[in-house]
Short mmCIF file of C-alpha atoms and ligand atoms in Angstrom, two decimals:
data_model
loop_
_atom_site.label_atom_id
_atom_site.label_comp_id
_atom_site.label_asym_id
_atom_site.label_seq_id
_atom_site.Cartn_x
_atom_site.Cartn_y
_atom_site.Cartn_z
CA MET A 197 -18.48 -32.08 10.96
CA PRO A 198 -20.84 -31.94 8.20
CA LEU A 199 -18.17 -31.82 5.35
CA ASP A 200 -20.07 -33.42 2.82
CA GLY A 201 -23.47 -31.48 2.62
CA ASP A 202 -23.43 -28.82 -0.06
CA PRO A 203 -23.77 -25.48 1.15
CA ARG A 204 -25.39 -24.20 -1.64
CA MET A 205 -28.71 -26.48 -0.88
CA LEU A 206 -28.97 -25.18 2.73
CA GLU A 207 -31.62 -22.61 3.97
CA LEU A 208 -30.19 -19.56 5.34
CA GLU A 209 -31.01 -20.27 8.82
CA GLU A 210 -29.03 -23.37 8.77
CA LEU A 211 -26.17 -21.76 7.12
CA ARG A 212 -26.20 -18.96 9.71
CA SER A 213 -25.98 -21.62 12.63
CA LEU A 214 -23.23 -23.54 10.77
CA CYS A 215 -21.23 -20.55 10.03
CA ALA A 216 -21.26 -19.52 13.79
CA ALA A 217 -20.52 -22.89 14.99
CA GLU A 218 -17.70 -23.41 12.47
CA THR A 219 -16.27 -19.92 13.41
CA GLU A 220 -16.34 -20.72 16.81
CA ARG A 221 -14.24 -24.06 16.09
CA PHE A 222 -11.74 -22.12 14.24
CA PHE A 223 -10.93 -19.77 17.05
CA ARG A 224 -10.74 -22.89 19.41
CA HIS A 225 -8.04 -24.23 17.10
CA GLN A 226 -9.97 -27.18 16.01
CA ASP A 227 -10.73 -28.19 12.39
CA SER A 228 -13.29 -26.20 10.94
CA ASP A 229 -15.05 -26.09 7.44
CA ALA A 230 -15.14 -22.48 6.15
CA ARG A 231 -17.45 -23.32 3.12
CA TYR A 232 -20.80 -22.23 5.06
CA CYS A 233 -19.48 -18.56 5.89
CA TYR A 234 -18.34 -18.43 2.48
CA GLU A 235 -21.75 -19.35 1.01
CA VAL A 236 -23.26 -16.58 3.24
CA PHE A 237 -21.05 -14.29 1.61
CA ARG A 238 -21.73 -15.64 -1.84
CA ARG A 239 -25.51 -15.24 -1.12
CA ALA A 240 -25.34 -11.71 -0.18
CA ILE A 241 -22.82 -10.52 -2.74
CA VAL A 242 -23.71 -12.49 -5.87
CA ALA A 243 -27.46 -13.22 -5.12
CA HIS A 244 -27.93 -9.81 -3.27
CA ASP A 245 -29.65 -11.55 -0.55
CA GLN A 246 -30.53 -8.70 2.32
CA SER A 247 -30.94 -11.28 4.92
CA ALA A 248 -27.48 -12.95 3.90
CA TRP A 249 -25.97 -9.26 4.30
CA GLU A 250 -27.70 -8.93 8.04
CA CYS A 251 -26.27 -12.54 8.92
CA ILE A 252 -22.42 -11.38 7.76
CA TYR A 253 -22.81 -8.26 9.88
CA THR A 254 -24.10 -9.94 12.88
CA GLN A 255 -21.63 -12.72 12.76
CA TYR A 256 -18.43 -10.36 11.85
CA GLN A 257 -19.25 -7.41 13.61
CA ALA A 258 -17.27 -8.09 16.87
CA LEU A 259 -14.54 -9.12 14.81
CA VAL A 260 -14.27 -6.26 12.66
CA LEU A 261 -14.30 -4.36 16.02
CA SER A 262 -11.54 -6.15 17.61
CA TRP A 263 -9.72 -5.37 14.40
CA ILE A 264 -10.18 -1.69 14.86
CA HIS A 265 -9.05 -1.93 18.33
CA ARG A 266 -6.08 -3.71 17.56
CA HIS A 267 -5.24 -0.88 14.79
CA GLY A 268 -2.35 1.37 15.82
CA LEU A 269 -4.37 4.35 14.71
CA SER A 270 -7.55 3.58 16.69
CA THR A 271 -5.94 5.41 19.72
CA VAL A 272 -5.18 8.54 17.89
CA LEU A 273 -8.64 8.81 16.09
CA SER A 274 -11.73 9.86 17.81
CA GLU A 275 -14.38 8.16 15.51
CA GLU A 276 -16.88 5.91 16.97
CA PRO A 277 -15.44 2.09 16.45
CA GLY A 278 -19.15 1.33 15.27
CA TYR A 279 -19.10 4.16 12.81
CA LEU A 280 -15.71 2.90 11.34
CA ALA A 281 -16.76 -0.67 11.32
CA ASN A 282 -19.90 0.24 9.08
CA ARG A 283 -17.69 2.04 6.89
CA ALA A 284 -15.33 -1.09 6.51
CA PHE A 285 -18.22 -3.22 5.60
CA GLU A 286 -19.36 -0.42 2.96
CA ARG A 287 -16.13 -0.83 1.75
CA LEU A 288 -16.25 -4.59 1.42
CA TRP A 289 -19.34 -4.30 -0.43
CA VAL A 290 -18.12 -2.09 -3.11
CA GLY A 291 -14.73 -3.76 -3.45
CA VAL A 292 -16.03 -7.45 -3.54
CA SER A 293 -19.14 -6.79 -5.80
CA SER A 294 -20.62 -9.71 -7.95
CA ASN A 295 -18.83 -9.17 -10.85
CA LYS A 296 -15.68 -9.41 -8.73
CA PHE A 297 -16.61 -12.30 -6.69
CA ALA A 298 -14.56 -15.07 -8.55
CA ASN A 299 -11.32 -13.16 -7.36
CA PHE A 300 -12.20 -14.20 -3.62
CA PRO A 301 -12.07 -17.96 -4.04
CA ASP A 302 -12.29 -18.66 -0.40
CA LEU A 303 -13.50 -16.94 3.01
CA LYS A 304 -10.08 -16.12 3.91
CA SER A 305 -9.30 -14.18 0.69
CA ILE A 306 -12.73 -12.16 1.66
CA LEU A 307 -11.61 -11.61 5.00
CA ARG A 308 -8.34 -10.77 4.25
CA TYR A 309 -10.16 -8.03 2.25
CA LEU A 310 -12.21 -7.04 5.17
CA GLN A 311 -9.00 -6.51 7.28
CA MET A 312 -7.59 -4.33 4.47
CA CYS A 313 -10.74 -2.27 4.48
CA VAL A 314 -10.60 -1.73 8.40
CA ASN A 315 -6.98 -0.36 7.61
CA ALA A 316 -8.31 1.58 4.81
CA VAL A 317 -11.03 3.39 6.76
CA LEU A 318 -8.60 4.30 9.40
CA VAL A 319 -5.92 5.52 7.17
CA ASP A 320 -8.51 7.76 5.50
CA ALA A 321 -9.62 9.26 8.88
CA ALA A 322 -6.03 9.92 9.61
CA ARG A 323 -5.01 11.36 6.17
CA SER A 324 -8.21 13.53 6.39
CA ARG A 325 -6.93 15.24 9.77
CA THR A 326 -3.70 15.47 8.77
CA ARG A 327 -4.64 17.29 5.48
CA ALA A 328 -7.38 19.56 7.62
CA SER A 329 -4.40 20.67 9.99
CA LEU A 330 -2.17 21.28 7.19
CA VAL A 331 -4.49 23.41 5.36
CA GLU A 332 -5.71 24.89 8.28
CA ASP A 333 -9.26 24.80 6.88
CA GLU A 334 -12.03 24.25 9.30
CA ALA A 335 -14.66 23.15 7.01
CA LEU A 336 -12.56 20.32 6.24
CA GLU A 337 -11.64 19.56 9.77
CA ARG A 338 -15.58 19.17 9.95
CA SER A 339 -15.93 16.60 7.19
CA ALA A 340 -12.85 14.74 8.29
CA SER A 341 -15.04 13.26 10.85
CA HIS A 342 -18.51 13.54 9.24
CA SER A 343 -18.52 13.33 5.57
CA SER A 344 -20.01 10.62 3.78
CA GLU A 345 -18.32 8.22 1.44
CA GLN A 346 -20.00 9.73 -1.49
CA ARG A 347 -19.31 13.36 -0.48
CA SER A 348 -15.67 12.66 0.20
CA MET A 349 -15.45 10.91 -3.10
CA GLU A 350 -16.55 14.09 -4.82
CA ASP A 351 -14.14 16.15 -2.86
CA SER A 352 -11.46 14.02 -3.90
CA VAL A 353 -12.30 13.94 -7.66
CA LEU A 354 -12.43 17.78 -7.51
CA ARG A 355 -9.00 18.09 -5.76
CA LYS A 356 -7.44 15.61 -7.93
CA THR A 357 -8.53 17.69 -11.05
CA GLN A 358 -7.16 20.96 -9.63
CA ALA A 359 -4.20 19.43 -8.37
CA GLU A 360 -3.32 18.10 -11.97
CA GLN A 361 -4.16 21.45 -13.59
CA LEU A 362 -1.78 23.35 -11.05
CA TRP A 363 0.98 20.54 -11.18
CA SER A 364 1.16 21.11 -15.06
CA LEU A 365 1.59 24.61 -14.63
CA LEU A 366 4.10 23.96 -12.15
CA GLU A 367 6.01 21.60 -13.82
CA GLU A 368 6.27 23.91 -16.86
CA ARG A 369 8.03 26.65 -14.85
CA CYS A 370 10.70 24.23 -13.13
CA LYS A 371 14.10 24.94 -14.03
CA ASP A 372 15.89 22.08 -12.94
CA TYR A 373 15.52 18.55 -10.82
CA LYS A 374 16.16 20.38 -7.63
CA GLU A 375 13.18 22.56 -8.10
CA ARG A 376 11.04 19.72 -8.73
CA CYS A 377 12.08 18.08 -5.54
CA ILE A 378 11.36 21.13 -3.51
CA LEU A 379 7.86 20.99 -5.24
CA VAL A 380 7.19 17.46 -4.57
CA GLY A 381 8.93 17.30 -1.31
CA MET A 382 7.46 20.58 0.16
CA PHE A 383 4.06 20.88 -1.36
CA VAL A 384 2.91 17.49 -2.45
CA ASN A 385 4.58 15.67 0.57
CA ALA A 386 4.46 18.57 2.95
CA LEU A 387 8.05 17.68 4.19
CA LYS A 388 9.93 20.28 6.37
CA ALA A 389 13.32 21.60 4.75
CA ARG A 390 15.22 19.38 7.13
CA GLN A 391 13.24 16.19 6.16
CA LEU A 392 13.49 17.23 2.64
CA TYR A 393 17.18 17.47 2.79
CA ALA A 394 17.38 14.00 4.13
CA GLU A 395 14.84 12.54 1.79
CA TYR A 396 17.37 13.64 -1.22
CA PRO A 397 20.71 12.72 0.21
CA GLY A 398 23.31 14.26 -1.76
CA LEU A 399 21.22 16.54 -3.71
CA PHE A 400 21.34 19.51 -1.63
CA GLN A 401 24.74 20.81 -0.25
CA ASP A 402 22.98 21.83 3.08
CA ILE A 403 19.63 22.75 4.41
CA GLN A 404 20.45 26.53 3.61
CA GLU A 405 20.72 25.44 0.02
CA VAL A 406 16.99 23.81 0.23
CA TYR A 407 15.63 27.34 1.59
CA ARG A 408 17.49 29.24 -1.37
CA VAL A 409 16.11 27.17 -4.09
CA LYS A 410 12.57 27.03 -2.46
CA GLU A 411 12.62 30.82 -1.89
CA ASN A 412 13.94 31.52 -5.24
CA LEU A 413 11.37 29.43 -6.91
CA LEU A 414 8.57 31.04 -4.99
CA ALA A 415 9.53 34.08 -6.01
CA ARG A 416 9.61 33.30 -9.79
CA LEU A 417 6.16 31.71 -9.30
CA GLN A 418 4.89 34.89 -7.62
CA ARG A 419 6.01 37.03 -10.56
CA ASP A 420 4.21 35.00 -12.87
CA GLN A 421 0.97 36.37 -14.15
CA GLU A 422 -0.65 33.12 -15.35
CA LEU A 423 -0.11 31.10 -12.44
CA ALA A 424 -1.04 34.13 -10.03
CA ALA A 425 -4.31 34.15 -12.01
CA TYR A 426 -4.71 30.62 -11.72
CA LEU A 427 -3.83 30.68 -7.93
CA GLU A 428 -6.48 33.54 -7.67
CA ARG A 429 -9.42 31.34 -8.78
CA LEU A 430 -8.63 28.54 -6.33
CA MET B 193 -3.55 39.77 -7.29
CA GLY B 194 -2.24 41.46 -3.98
CA ASN B 195 -3.40 38.47 -2.28
CA ASN B 196 -0.70 36.38 -3.88
CA THR B 197 2.10 37.04 -1.02
CA MET B 198 4.68 34.34 -0.70
CA ASP B 199 3.05 32.75 2.31
CA ASN B 200 -0.42 32.82 0.75
CA ILE B 201 1.40 30.96 -2.42
CA GLU B 202 2.91 28.58 -0.35
CA ARG B 203 -0.33 27.78 1.59
CA LYS B 204 -2.36 27.44 -1.68
CA LEU B 205 0.06 25.26 -3.31
CA ARG B 206 0.23 23.06 -0.16
CA ALA B 207 -3.41 23.01 0.42
CA THR B 208 -3.99 21.71 -3.50
CA LEU B 209 -1.19 19.51 -4.12
CA TYR B 210 -0.85 17.79 -0.52
CA ARG B 211 -1.23 14.29 -1.50
CA ALA B 212 -3.18 14.82 -4.35
CA PHE B 213 -1.64 12.11 -6.39
CA CYS B 214 -1.87 9.27 -3.80
CA PRO B 215 -3.95 6.34 -4.47
CA ASP B 216 -6.72 6.15 -2.09
CA SER B 217 -6.29 3.77 0.80
CA THR B 218 -8.56 1.09 -0.66
CA GLU B 219 -6.59 0.90 -3.66
CA LEU B 220 -3.19 1.04 -1.73
CA GLY B 221 -4.52 -1.87 0.22
CA GLU B 222 -5.62 -3.59 -3.10
CA TYR B 223 -2.26 -3.08 -4.38
CA HIS B 224 -0.91 -4.90 -1.37
CA LEU B 225 -3.31 -7.59 -1.75
CA GLY B 226 -2.22 -8.05 -5.53
CA LEU B 227 -5.84 -7.24 -7.00
CA LEU B 228 -4.67 -4.39 -9.25
CA SER B 229 -4.04 -4.50 -13.17
CA THR B 230 -0.57 -4.66 -14.10
CA ASP B 231 -0.74 -1.26 -15.41
CA ARG B 232 -2.16 0.10 -12.44
CA ARG B 233 0.33 -1.81 -10.14
CA ARG B 234 3.19 -0.18 -12.29
CA GLU B 235 1.98 3.23 -11.78
CA LEU B 236 1.52 2.50 -8.16
CA ARG B 237 4.85 1.25 -7.76
CA ALA B 238 6.30 4.60 -9.46
CA HIS B 239 4.45 6.43 -7.20
CA LEU B 240 5.46 4.61 -3.91
CA ALA B 241 9.01 5.52 -5.10
CA GLU B 242 8.30 9.02 -4.63
CA CYS B 243 5.85 9.10 -1.97
CA PRO B 244 7.09 8.66 1.77
CA HIS B 245 3.35 8.75 3.07
CA CYS B 246 2.02 6.12 0.92
CA THR B 247 5.28 4.09 1.51
CA ASN B 248 4.72 4.31 5.45
CA GLU B 249 1.04 3.33 4.95
CA LEU B 250 2.09 0.30 3.23
CA GLU B 251 4.51 -0.77 5.61
CA ALA B 252 1.83 -0.07 8.43
CA LEU B 253 -0.78 -1.88 6.56
CA ARG B 254 1.58 -4.93 6.15
CA SER B 255 2.22 -5.08 9.92
CA PHE B 256 -1.42 -4.65 10.72
CA MET B 257 -2.22 -7.51 8.41
CA ASP B 258 0.45 -9.48 10.02
CA SER B 259 -0.87 -8.65 13.47
CA VAL B 260 -4.65 -9.94 12.63
CA SER B 261 -3.68 -12.87 10.00
CA ALA B 262 -4.24 -15.49 12.79
CA ASP B 263 -8.08 -14.43 12.86
CA LEU B 264 -8.29 -15.47 9.26
CA ALA B 265 -10.46 -18.64 8.80
CA PRO B 266 -8.61 -21.50 7.03
CA ASN B 267 -8.51 -22.40 3.57
CA PRO B 268 -11.53 -24.40 2.58
CA GLN B 269 -9.79 -27.91 1.85
CA LYS B 270 -9.95 -29.69 5.27
CA GLY B 271 -6.74 -30.33 6.74
CA GLN B 272 -4.55 -28.84 4.19
CA GLU B 273 -4.63 -25.52 6.28
CA SER B 274 -3.02 -26.82 9.58
CA GLU B 275 -0.65 -28.43 8.11
CA THR B 276 1.02 -26.03 5.34
CA LEU B 277 4.51 -25.70 6.03
CA LEU B 278 6.65 -22.82 4.62
CA LYS B 279 9.29 -24.24 2.42
CA ARG B 280 12.54 -22.23 3.21
CA LEU B 281 15.13 -21.98 0.35
CA VAL B 282 18.48 -20.43 0.48
CA ALA B 283 19.40 -18.78 -2.93
CA ARG B 284 22.77 -19.68 -4.04
CA LEU B 285 24.59 -17.45 -6.43
CA LEU B 286 25.70 -19.00 -9.79
CA PRO B 287 29.46 -19.03 -10.88
CA SER B 288 28.49 -17.32 -14.23
CA SER B 289 27.94 -14.12 -12.03
CA PHE B 290 31.13 -13.64 -10.55
CA PRO B 291 32.72 -10.42 -12.16
CA GLY B 292 36.16 -12.10 -12.79
CA THR B 293 38.60 -14.51 -10.75
CA GLY B 294 39.45 -14.15 -7.21
CA TRP B 295 36.12 -13.12 -6.40
CA SER B 296 35.03 -14.68 -2.97
CA PRO B 297 31.17 -14.45 -2.10
CA ALA B 298 31.83 -16.41 1.06
CA LEU B 299 34.14 -13.83 2.22
CA ALA B 300 32.61 -10.63 0.61
CA GLY B 301 28.74 -11.22 0.57
CA VAL B 302 27.21 -11.16 -3.10
CA ARG B 303 28.12 -7.94 -4.33
CA GLY B 304 25.98 -5.89 -6.95
CA GLU B 305 27.61 -3.09 -8.56
CA VAL B 306 25.55 -0.76 -10.90
CA GLY B 307 25.24 -2.61 -14.09
CA SER B 308 25.79 -6.09 -12.79
CA MET B 309 23.55 -9.23 -13.30
CA LEU B 310 23.58 -11.71 -10.65
CA SER B 311 22.21 -15.05 -10.99
CA PHE B 312 20.85 -17.40 -7.95
CA ASN B 313 19.60 -21.05 -7.75
CA ALA B 314 17.30 -22.12 -5.20
CA GLU B 315 15.98 -25.78 -5.89
CA GLY B 316 14.00 -25.56 -8.82
CA TYR B 317 13.82 -21.46 -8.67
CA HIS B 318 16.24 -19.34 -10.86
CA LEU B 319 16.33 -15.62 -9.73
CA VAL B 320 18.29 -13.21 -11.70
CA ILE B 321 18.90 -9.54 -10.15
CA ASP B 322 19.80 -6.59 -12.02
CA ILE B 323 21.41 -3.74 -10.32
CA GLN B 324 20.75 -0.17 -11.89
CA GLN B 325 21.24 3.09 -11.08
CA ASP B 326 17.86 4.67 -10.06
CA ALA B 327 16.05 6.80 -12.46
CA ASP B 328 14.83 9.24 -10.14
CA ARG B 329 17.80 9.17 -7.65
CA PRO B 330 21.29 9.28 -9.21
CA ASP B 331 22.65 8.49 -5.48
CA ARG B 332 20.58 5.49 -5.16
CA ARG B 333 19.91 2.08 -6.93
CA SER B 334 16.95 -0.03 -8.37
CA ILE B 335 16.91 -3.65 -7.93
CA MET B 336 15.10 -5.26 -10.75
CA GLY B 337 14.41 -8.66 -10.41
CA LEU B 338 13.19 -12.09 -12.38
CA LEU B 339 12.33 -15.25 -10.72
CA THR B 340 11.53 -18.12 -12.95
CA GLY B 341 11.10 -21.98 -12.72
CA ALA B 342 9.27 -24.26 -10.20
CA GLU B 343 5.57 -24.16 -10.19
CA PRO B 344 3.42 -21.23 -9.71
CA THR B 345 2.66 -20.65 -5.93
CA SER B 346 -1.42 -19.88 -4.97
CA ALA B 347 -0.52 -16.36 -3.40
CA PRO B 348 1.76 -13.71 -5.04
CA LEU B 349 5.36 -13.56 -3.59
CA ILE B 350 6.52 -10.27 -1.90
CA ALA B 351 10.06 -9.29 -2.37
CA ARG B 352 11.51 -7.66 0.86
CA LEU B 353 14.81 -6.33 1.18
CA TYR B 354 16.13 -6.04 5.01
CA GLN B 355 18.89 -4.36 6.51
CA ALA B 356 20.30 -5.37 9.76
CA SER B 357 16.98 -7.20 9.96
CA SER B 358 14.68 -4.41 9.72
CA LEU B 359 12.62 -4.13 6.30
CA ALA B 360 14.23 -1.37 3.92
CA ALA B 361 11.48 -1.99 1.23
CA GLN B 362 9.48 -4.08 -0.40
CA SER B 363 7.67 -4.86 -3.45
CA GLN B 364 5.29 -7.52 -4.99
CA VAL B 365 6.51 -9.88 -7.66
CA ASP B 366 4.19 -9.98 -10.73
CA GLU B 367 2.76 -13.06 -12.35
CA LEU B 368 5.41 -13.03 -14.74
CA GLY B 369 8.15 -13.36 -11.90
CA ASN B 370 9.16 -9.49 -12.25
CA PHE B 371 9.80 -7.11 -9.34
CA ALA B 372 11.43 -3.75 -8.71
CA ILE B 373 12.65 -2.39 -5.90
CA HIS B 374 13.61 1.44 -6.15
CA ARG B 375 15.59 4.16 -4.44
CA VAL B 376 18.00 1.68 -2.57
CA ALA B 377 20.71 3.54 -0.74
CA PRO B 378 24.07 1.54 -1.21
CA GLY B 379 24.90 -0.91 1.78
CA GLU B 380 24.40 -4.37 3.05
CA TYR B 381 21.00 -6.36 2.88
CA SER B 382 19.43 -9.38 2.61
CA LEU B 383 16.41 -10.22 0.05
CA ARG B 384 13.31 -12.44 0.73
CA LEU B 385 10.83 -13.58 -1.63
CA SER B 386 7.86 -15.26 0.25
CA ASN B 387 4.35 -15.98 0.76
CA ILE B 388 2.70 -18.13 3.24
CA GLU B 389 4.03 -21.34 1.43
CA ILE B 390 7.56 -20.68 0.26
CA GLU B 391 10.30 -18.24 1.12
CA ILE B 392 13.56 -17.66 -1.01
CA ASP B 393 16.57 -15.86 0.81
CA ILE B 394 19.59 -14.21 -0.62
CA GLU B 395 21.24 -13.76 2.91
CA GLN B 396 23.87 -11.20 2.25
CA LEU B 397 23.37 -8.86 -0.91
CA ILE B 398 25.85 -5.51 -0.87
CA ILE B 399 24.41 -2.99 -3.22
CA ALA B 400 27.78 -0.97 -3.96
ZN1 ZN C 719 1.38 8.89 -1.92
#
């Protein structure tokens, strides 16, 4: 095993084949040297070498796909695995940019981040779907499967701002801790009354009380002119 | 304004607020990997205490990462990776923690009442656990921990609270050795602080 050659001195072609060979050794449980693959990542990320990117994609695409297939959410989502793999690589490029590369001292830490990105892409697809079905918004349902990363970022910034404004209006109108729990439980976390009752053991006497506090709160909010005007604009 | 029926209000509140304060999934992942700043980590910890969705996602992330961890490349230092041995330490309660005479940890387990401060030793490590009433949930407890001593380990430690061998809650130990686990229901637990190199166990911890 060529442990002594400095990977930084090697041509990309040479690195590519050493990275492939060492990866193979790793999966055969033989001693392997991760420095060549790490150097490919370094060139792609720090030196912005497009060929190194392509090399990474070729080397790791199958592994990323295998992670997608082994993820519990992959069976419930309809997105193409290839599409999800591309999104995961995109997140890696953003998350491990050249100014953050120092946080990733070895290949293991980069691949761990890539595994995390696979999870994040699947979780986001699942989140969008849940959200779309909750708000019964067809446009959202469509964007859940086809939106670009950029578009969904813009959506989420706008949603966050609206939510923060609405939340501060609501918080001012809460009479007590129970009402706040109703707001958090029913609207932020979308729990059913039964789940909410279980989530805050001892807070409500019974499920009827959960309904009662909620009805009273909503009735009061409904009579509130300022809030009504805000909700109309949403 | 006629549009603001009770149902409509409910629908609008849910559409606007549903998970609006959740961190995005990449950030939640970076939290798990210990890549966030101390301030942001603290904010996420507070969010997790109130969000069952993110708590579930974090737990699912942890088990996914566990399930694919064997695919990770070894560390660059040759030979070291295959011989890395997990060092397992069992933390012992220090006598100064016993609240009064006649206390028998061997029989009763280590019992933490609200306000109690428990000190443990595990070889070079010293662990202090402070049980407090949870700030958001009066019926629950917060476990505040501080781990000191020994040399720093290469990967962040995770404090995990188990009940009848299933995971009840977890939290990352920060660079200064602090960790906090919130919203713990009274009951019998074991607490484990671990990373790939080391595991420190409190085998029985009763939260009163
Ligand atoms: Zn959340």
